[in-house]
mmCIF file of C-alpha atoms in Angstrom:
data_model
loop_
_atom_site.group_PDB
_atom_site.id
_atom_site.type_symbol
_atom_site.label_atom_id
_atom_site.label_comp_id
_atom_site.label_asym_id
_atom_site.label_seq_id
_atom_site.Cartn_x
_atom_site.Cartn_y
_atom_site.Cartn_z
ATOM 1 C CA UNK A 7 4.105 3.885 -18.147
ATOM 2 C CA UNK A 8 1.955 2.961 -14.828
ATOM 3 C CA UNK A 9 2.852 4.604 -11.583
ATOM 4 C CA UNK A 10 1.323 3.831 -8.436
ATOM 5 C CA UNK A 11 2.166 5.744 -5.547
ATOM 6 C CA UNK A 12 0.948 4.462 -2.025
ATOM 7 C CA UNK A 13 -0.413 7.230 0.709
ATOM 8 C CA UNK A 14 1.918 8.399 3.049
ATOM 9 C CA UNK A 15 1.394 7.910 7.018
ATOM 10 C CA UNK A 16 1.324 11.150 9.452
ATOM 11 C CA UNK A 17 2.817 10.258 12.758
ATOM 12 C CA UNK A 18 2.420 13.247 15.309
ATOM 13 C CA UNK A 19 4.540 12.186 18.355
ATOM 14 C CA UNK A 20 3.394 13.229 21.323
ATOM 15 C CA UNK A 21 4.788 11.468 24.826
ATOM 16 C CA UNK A 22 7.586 8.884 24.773
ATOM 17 C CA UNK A 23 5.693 5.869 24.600
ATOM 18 C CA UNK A 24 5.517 4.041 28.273
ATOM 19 C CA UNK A 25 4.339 0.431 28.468
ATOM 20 C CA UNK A 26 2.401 -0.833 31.931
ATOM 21 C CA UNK A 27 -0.417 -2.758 32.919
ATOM 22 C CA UNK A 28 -3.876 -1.874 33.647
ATOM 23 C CA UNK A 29 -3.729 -1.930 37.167
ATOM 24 C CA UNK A 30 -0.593 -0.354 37.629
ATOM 25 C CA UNK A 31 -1.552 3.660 36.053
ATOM 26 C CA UNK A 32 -1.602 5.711 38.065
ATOM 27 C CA UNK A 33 -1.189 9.573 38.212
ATOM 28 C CA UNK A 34 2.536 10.883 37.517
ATOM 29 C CA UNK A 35 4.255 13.354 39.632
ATOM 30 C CA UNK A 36 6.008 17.017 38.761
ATOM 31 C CA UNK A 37 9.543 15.441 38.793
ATOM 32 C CA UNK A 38 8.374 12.387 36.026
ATOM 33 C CA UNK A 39 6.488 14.895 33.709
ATOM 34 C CA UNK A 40 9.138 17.163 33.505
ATOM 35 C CA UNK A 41 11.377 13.770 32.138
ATOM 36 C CA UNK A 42 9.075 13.036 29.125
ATOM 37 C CA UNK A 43 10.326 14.177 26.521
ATOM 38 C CA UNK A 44 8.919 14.427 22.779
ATOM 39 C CA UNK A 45 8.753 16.236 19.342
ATOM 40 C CA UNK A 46 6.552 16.926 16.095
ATOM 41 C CA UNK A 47 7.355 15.034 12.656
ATOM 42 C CA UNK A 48 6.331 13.475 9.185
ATOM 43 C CA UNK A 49 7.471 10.177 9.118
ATOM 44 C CA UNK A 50 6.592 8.564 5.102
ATOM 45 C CA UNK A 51 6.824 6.077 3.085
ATOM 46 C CA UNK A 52 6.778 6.367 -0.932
ATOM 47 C CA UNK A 53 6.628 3.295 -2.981
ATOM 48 C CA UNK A 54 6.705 3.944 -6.946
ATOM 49 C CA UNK A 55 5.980 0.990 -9.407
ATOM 50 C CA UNK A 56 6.783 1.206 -13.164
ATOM 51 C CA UNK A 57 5.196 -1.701 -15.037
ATOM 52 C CA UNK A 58 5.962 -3.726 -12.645
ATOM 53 C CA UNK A 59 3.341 -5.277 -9.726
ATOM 54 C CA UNK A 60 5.560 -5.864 -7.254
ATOM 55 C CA UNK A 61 5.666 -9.047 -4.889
ATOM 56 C CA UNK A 62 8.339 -10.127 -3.983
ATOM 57 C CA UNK A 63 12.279 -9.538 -4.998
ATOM 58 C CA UNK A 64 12.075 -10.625 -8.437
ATOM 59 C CA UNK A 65 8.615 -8.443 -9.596
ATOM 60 C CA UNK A 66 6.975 -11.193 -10.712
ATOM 61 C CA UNK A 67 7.747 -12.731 -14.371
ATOM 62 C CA UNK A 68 7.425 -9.573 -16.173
ATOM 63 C CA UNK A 69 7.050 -11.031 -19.413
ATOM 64 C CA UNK A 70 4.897 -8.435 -20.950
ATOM 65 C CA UNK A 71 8.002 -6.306 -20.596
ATOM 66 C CA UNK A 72 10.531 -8.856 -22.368
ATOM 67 C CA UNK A 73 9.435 -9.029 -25.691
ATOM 68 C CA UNK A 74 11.483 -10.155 -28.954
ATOM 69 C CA UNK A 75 13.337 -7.234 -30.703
ATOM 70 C CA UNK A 76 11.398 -6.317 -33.801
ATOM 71 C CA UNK A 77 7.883 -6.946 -32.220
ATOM 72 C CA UNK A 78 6.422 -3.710 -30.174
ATOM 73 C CA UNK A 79 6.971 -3.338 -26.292
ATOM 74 C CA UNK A 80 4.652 -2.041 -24.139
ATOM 75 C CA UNK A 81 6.652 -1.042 -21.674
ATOM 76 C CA UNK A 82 8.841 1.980 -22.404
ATOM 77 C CA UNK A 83 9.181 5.474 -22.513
ATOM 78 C CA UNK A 84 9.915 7.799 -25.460
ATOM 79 C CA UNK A 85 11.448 11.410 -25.377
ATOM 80 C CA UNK A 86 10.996 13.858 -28.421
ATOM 81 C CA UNK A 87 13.265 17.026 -28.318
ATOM 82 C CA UNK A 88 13.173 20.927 -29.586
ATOM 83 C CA UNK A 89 14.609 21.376 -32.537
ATOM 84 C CA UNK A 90 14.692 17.403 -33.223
ATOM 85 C CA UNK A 91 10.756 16.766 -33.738
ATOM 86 C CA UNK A 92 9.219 13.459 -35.523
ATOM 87 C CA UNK A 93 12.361 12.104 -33.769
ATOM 88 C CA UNK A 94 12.238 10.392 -30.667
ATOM 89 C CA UNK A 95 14.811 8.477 -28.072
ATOM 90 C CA UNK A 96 12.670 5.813 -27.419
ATOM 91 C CA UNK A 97 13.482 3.277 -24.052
ATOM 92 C CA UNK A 98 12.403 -0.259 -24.583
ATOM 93 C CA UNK A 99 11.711 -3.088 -21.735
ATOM 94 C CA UNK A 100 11.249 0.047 -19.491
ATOM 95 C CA UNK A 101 10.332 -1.123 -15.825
ATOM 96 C CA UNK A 102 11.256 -0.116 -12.309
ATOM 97 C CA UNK A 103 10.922 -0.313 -8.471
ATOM 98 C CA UNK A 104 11.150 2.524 -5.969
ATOM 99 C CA UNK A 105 10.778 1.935 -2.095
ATOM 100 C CA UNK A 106 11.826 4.834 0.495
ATOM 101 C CA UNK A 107 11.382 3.950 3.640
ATOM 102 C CA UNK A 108 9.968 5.873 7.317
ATOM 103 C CA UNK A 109 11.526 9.153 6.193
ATOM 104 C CA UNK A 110 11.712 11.947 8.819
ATOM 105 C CA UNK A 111 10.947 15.236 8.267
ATOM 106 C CA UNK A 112 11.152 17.622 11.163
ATOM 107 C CA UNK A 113 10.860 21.817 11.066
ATOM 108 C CA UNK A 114 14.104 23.187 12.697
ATOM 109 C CA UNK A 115 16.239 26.372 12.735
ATOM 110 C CA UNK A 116 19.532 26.605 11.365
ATOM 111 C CA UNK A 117 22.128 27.399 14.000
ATOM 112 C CA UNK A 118 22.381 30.972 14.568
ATOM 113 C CA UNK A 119 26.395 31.106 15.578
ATOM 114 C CA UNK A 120 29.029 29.191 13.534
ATOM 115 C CA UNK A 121 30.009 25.860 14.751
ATOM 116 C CA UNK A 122 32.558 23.130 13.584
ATOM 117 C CA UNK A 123 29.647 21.775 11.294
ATOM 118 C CA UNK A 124 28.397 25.582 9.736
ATOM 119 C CA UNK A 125 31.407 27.284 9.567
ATOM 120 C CA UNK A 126 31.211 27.247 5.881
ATOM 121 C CA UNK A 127 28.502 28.206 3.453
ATOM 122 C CA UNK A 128 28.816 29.766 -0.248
ATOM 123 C CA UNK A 129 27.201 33.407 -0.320
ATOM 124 C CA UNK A 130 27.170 32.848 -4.003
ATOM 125 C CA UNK A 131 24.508 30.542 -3.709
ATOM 126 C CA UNK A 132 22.096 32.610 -2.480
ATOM 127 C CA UNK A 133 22.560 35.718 -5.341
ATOM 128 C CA UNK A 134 20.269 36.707 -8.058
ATOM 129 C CA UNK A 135 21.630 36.730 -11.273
ATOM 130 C CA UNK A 136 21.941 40.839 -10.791
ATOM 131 C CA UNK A 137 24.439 39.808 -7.706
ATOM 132 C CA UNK A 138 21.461 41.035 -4.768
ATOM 133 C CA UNK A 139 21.502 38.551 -2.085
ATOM 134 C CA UNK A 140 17.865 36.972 -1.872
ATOM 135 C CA UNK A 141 18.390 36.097 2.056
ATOM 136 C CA UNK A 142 19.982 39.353 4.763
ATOM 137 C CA UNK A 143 23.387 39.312 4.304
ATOM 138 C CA UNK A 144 24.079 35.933 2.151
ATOM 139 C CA UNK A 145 24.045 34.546 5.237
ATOM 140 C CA UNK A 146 21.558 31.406 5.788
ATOM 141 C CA UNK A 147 22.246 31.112 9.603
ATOM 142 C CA UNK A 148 19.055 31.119 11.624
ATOM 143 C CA UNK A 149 16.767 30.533 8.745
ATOM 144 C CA UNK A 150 13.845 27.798 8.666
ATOM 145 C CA UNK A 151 14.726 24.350 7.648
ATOM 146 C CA UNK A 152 13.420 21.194 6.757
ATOM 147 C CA UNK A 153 15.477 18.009 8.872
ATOM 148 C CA UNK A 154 15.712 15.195 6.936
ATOM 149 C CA UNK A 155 16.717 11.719 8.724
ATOM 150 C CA UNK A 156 16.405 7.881 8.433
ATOM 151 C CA UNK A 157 15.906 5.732 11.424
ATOM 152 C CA UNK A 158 19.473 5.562 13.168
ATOM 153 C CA UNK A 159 18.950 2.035 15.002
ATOM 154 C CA UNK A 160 19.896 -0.313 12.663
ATOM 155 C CA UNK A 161 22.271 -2.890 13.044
ATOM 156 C CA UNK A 162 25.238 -4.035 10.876
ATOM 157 C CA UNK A 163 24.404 -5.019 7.112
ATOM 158 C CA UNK A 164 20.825 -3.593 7.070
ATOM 159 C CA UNK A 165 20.068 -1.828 4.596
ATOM 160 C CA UNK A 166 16.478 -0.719 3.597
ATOM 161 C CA UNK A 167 16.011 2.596 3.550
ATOM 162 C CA UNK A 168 15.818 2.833 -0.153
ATOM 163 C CA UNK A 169 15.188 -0.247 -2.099
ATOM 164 C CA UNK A 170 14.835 0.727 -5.909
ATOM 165 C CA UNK A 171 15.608 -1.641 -9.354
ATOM 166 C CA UNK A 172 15.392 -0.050 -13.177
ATOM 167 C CA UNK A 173 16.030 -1.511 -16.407
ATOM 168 C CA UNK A 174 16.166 -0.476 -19.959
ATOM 169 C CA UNK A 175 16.235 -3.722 -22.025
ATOM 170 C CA UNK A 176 17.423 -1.649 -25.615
ATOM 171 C CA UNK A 177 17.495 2.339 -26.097
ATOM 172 C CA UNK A 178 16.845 3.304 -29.545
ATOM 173 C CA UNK A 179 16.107 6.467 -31.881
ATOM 174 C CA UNK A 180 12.913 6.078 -33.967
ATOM 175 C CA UNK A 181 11.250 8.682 -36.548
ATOM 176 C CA UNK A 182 7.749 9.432 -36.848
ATOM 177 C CA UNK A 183 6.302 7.026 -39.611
ATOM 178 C CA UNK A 184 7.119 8.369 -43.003
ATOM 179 C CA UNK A 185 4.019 7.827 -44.509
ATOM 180 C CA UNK A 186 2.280 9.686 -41.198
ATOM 181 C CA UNK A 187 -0.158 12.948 -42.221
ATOM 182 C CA UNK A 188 0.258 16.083 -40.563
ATOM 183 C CA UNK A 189 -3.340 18.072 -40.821
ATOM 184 C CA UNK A 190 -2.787 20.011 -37.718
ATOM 185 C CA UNK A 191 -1.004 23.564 -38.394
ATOM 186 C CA UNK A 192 -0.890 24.665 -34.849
ATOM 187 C CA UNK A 193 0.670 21.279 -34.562
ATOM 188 C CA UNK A 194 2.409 20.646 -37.528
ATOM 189 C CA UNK A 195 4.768 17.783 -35.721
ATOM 190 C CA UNK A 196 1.948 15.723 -34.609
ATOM 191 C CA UNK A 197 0.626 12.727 -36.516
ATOM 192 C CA UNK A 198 -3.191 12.028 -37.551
ATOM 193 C CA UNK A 199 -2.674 8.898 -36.549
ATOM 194 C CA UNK A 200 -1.152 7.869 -33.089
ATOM 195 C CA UNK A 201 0.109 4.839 -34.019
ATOM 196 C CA UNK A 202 2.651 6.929 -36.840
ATOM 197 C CA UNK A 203 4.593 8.493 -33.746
ATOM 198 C CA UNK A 204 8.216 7.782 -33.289
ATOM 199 C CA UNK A 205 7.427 6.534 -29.693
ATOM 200 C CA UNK A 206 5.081 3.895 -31.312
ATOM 201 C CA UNK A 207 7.511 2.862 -33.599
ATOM 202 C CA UNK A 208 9.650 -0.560 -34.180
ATOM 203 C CA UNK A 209 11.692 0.493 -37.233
ATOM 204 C CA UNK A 210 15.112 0.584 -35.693
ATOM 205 C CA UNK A 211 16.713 -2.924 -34.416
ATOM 206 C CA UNK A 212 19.889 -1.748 -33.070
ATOM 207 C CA UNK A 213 20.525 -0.648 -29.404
ATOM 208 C CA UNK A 214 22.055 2.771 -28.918
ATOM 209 C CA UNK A 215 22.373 1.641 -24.833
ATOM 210 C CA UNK A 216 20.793 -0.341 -22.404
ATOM 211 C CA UNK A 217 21.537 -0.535 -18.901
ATOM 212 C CA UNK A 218 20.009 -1.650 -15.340
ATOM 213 C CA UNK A 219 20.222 -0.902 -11.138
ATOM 214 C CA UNK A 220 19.722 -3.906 -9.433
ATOM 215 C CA UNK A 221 21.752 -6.250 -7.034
ATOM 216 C CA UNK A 222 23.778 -9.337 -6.975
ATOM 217 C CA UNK A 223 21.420 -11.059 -5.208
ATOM 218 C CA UNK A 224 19.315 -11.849 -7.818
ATOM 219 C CA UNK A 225 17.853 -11.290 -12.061
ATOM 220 C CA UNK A 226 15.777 -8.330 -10.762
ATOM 221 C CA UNK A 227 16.428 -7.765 -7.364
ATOM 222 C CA UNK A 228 16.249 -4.614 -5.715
ATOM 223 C CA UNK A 229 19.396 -2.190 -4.768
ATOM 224 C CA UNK A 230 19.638 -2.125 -0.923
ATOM 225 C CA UNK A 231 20.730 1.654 0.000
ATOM 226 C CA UNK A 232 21.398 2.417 3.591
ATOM 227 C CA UNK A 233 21.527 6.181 4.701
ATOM 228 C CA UNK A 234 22.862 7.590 8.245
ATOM 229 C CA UNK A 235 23.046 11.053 9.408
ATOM 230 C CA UNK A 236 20.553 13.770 8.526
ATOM 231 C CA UNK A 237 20.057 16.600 5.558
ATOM 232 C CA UNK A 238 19.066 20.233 6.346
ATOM 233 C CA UNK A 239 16.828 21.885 3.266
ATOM 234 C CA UNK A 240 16.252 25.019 3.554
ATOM 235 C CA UNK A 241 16.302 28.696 1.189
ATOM 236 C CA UNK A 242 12.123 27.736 -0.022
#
């Protein structure tokens, strides 16, 4: 599986930005200073490729990830459980696409009062499993938080603030080869050879499930997701 993630960007907003000419600064008075407002944020962008190189909306042919059943895939990603070694969940024509975009994060304080929008909270949620309360009280008002928004201007029928496609072309279970040697007893599950794991292995042709996120608008396009509003994280 090859994942690529792309730096993020730190924006530290200072002064509402003010466009003039040259010749026109000049110094700014008590009265104008005291209008500019501002605040510190993280603003990033995360984009997460799976086998794919993406593009453009259809991540390019992606034929090394379409292969005939029976023959091996490249792409995919196999699971072995406790209690269930040499046996493995294996997902076939495994690819994917995930783009979040200009996310916000901004340090706040939870309200200290109740409003209409904090009224309720679960004191449960903040209990050990002894029943002490890990925060004063149970009660997260006033506490640190982490804001999460999305840009807000955005005008009917956009939607990019997540753009993400997956597909699974055939889920299957496969065993570990059963002529595969075992010579390691601290590792008594684990092959000689790698190419006798379950993961590596084409011996089942049926499908146990497949399935894929994408959008109308095309084979592989992405999902459009659109978020408004803003998330408070706090309790770390």
């Amino acid at each position: 599986m090859k994942i690529k993630f792309l730096p993020f960007y730190l924006f530290i907003w200072i002064f509402a930005p003010i466009q003039v000419a040259a010749e026109t600064l000049r110094p700014m008075q008590d009265e104008e200073l005291e209008a500019v407002t501002g605040k510190n944020a993280i603003q990033l962008s995360l984009k997460m490729h799976n086998n794919v190189e993406v593009q453009d909306d259809n991540h390019v042919a992606l034929s090394h990830c379409n292969t005939a059943p029976g023959t091996y895939n490249p792409c995919r990603l196999g699971m072995e459980f406790v209690d269930k070694e040499r046996n493995w969940l294996v997902m076939k024509e495994f690819y994917g696409y995930l783009n979040l975009v200009d996310i916000r994060l901004e340090g706040v304080k939870l309200p200290s009062s109740s409003t209409a929008h904090t009224s309720y909270y679960d004191p449960d949620r903040f209990k050990r499993e002894d029943g002490t309360c890990m925060i004063a009280g149970c009660d997260p008002r006033g506490l640190a938080a982490i804001e999460m928004t999305y840009p807000s201007a955005k005008g009917t029928g956009e939607y990019g603030d997540m753009l993400t496609f997956l597909n699974v072309g055939r889920m299957t279970v496969e065993v570990n080869d059963p002529g595969a040697t075992y010579s390691d007893a601290s590792n008594p599950h684990t092959p000689d050879d790698i190419a006798d794991f379950g993961f590596m292995q084409e011996q089942n042709q049926g499908v146990a499930n497949a399935f894929r996120i994408s959008d109308s608008a095309g084979p592989n396009a992405n999902m459009q997701v659109r978020f408004d509003g803003r998330a408070l994280i706090y309790g770390f």
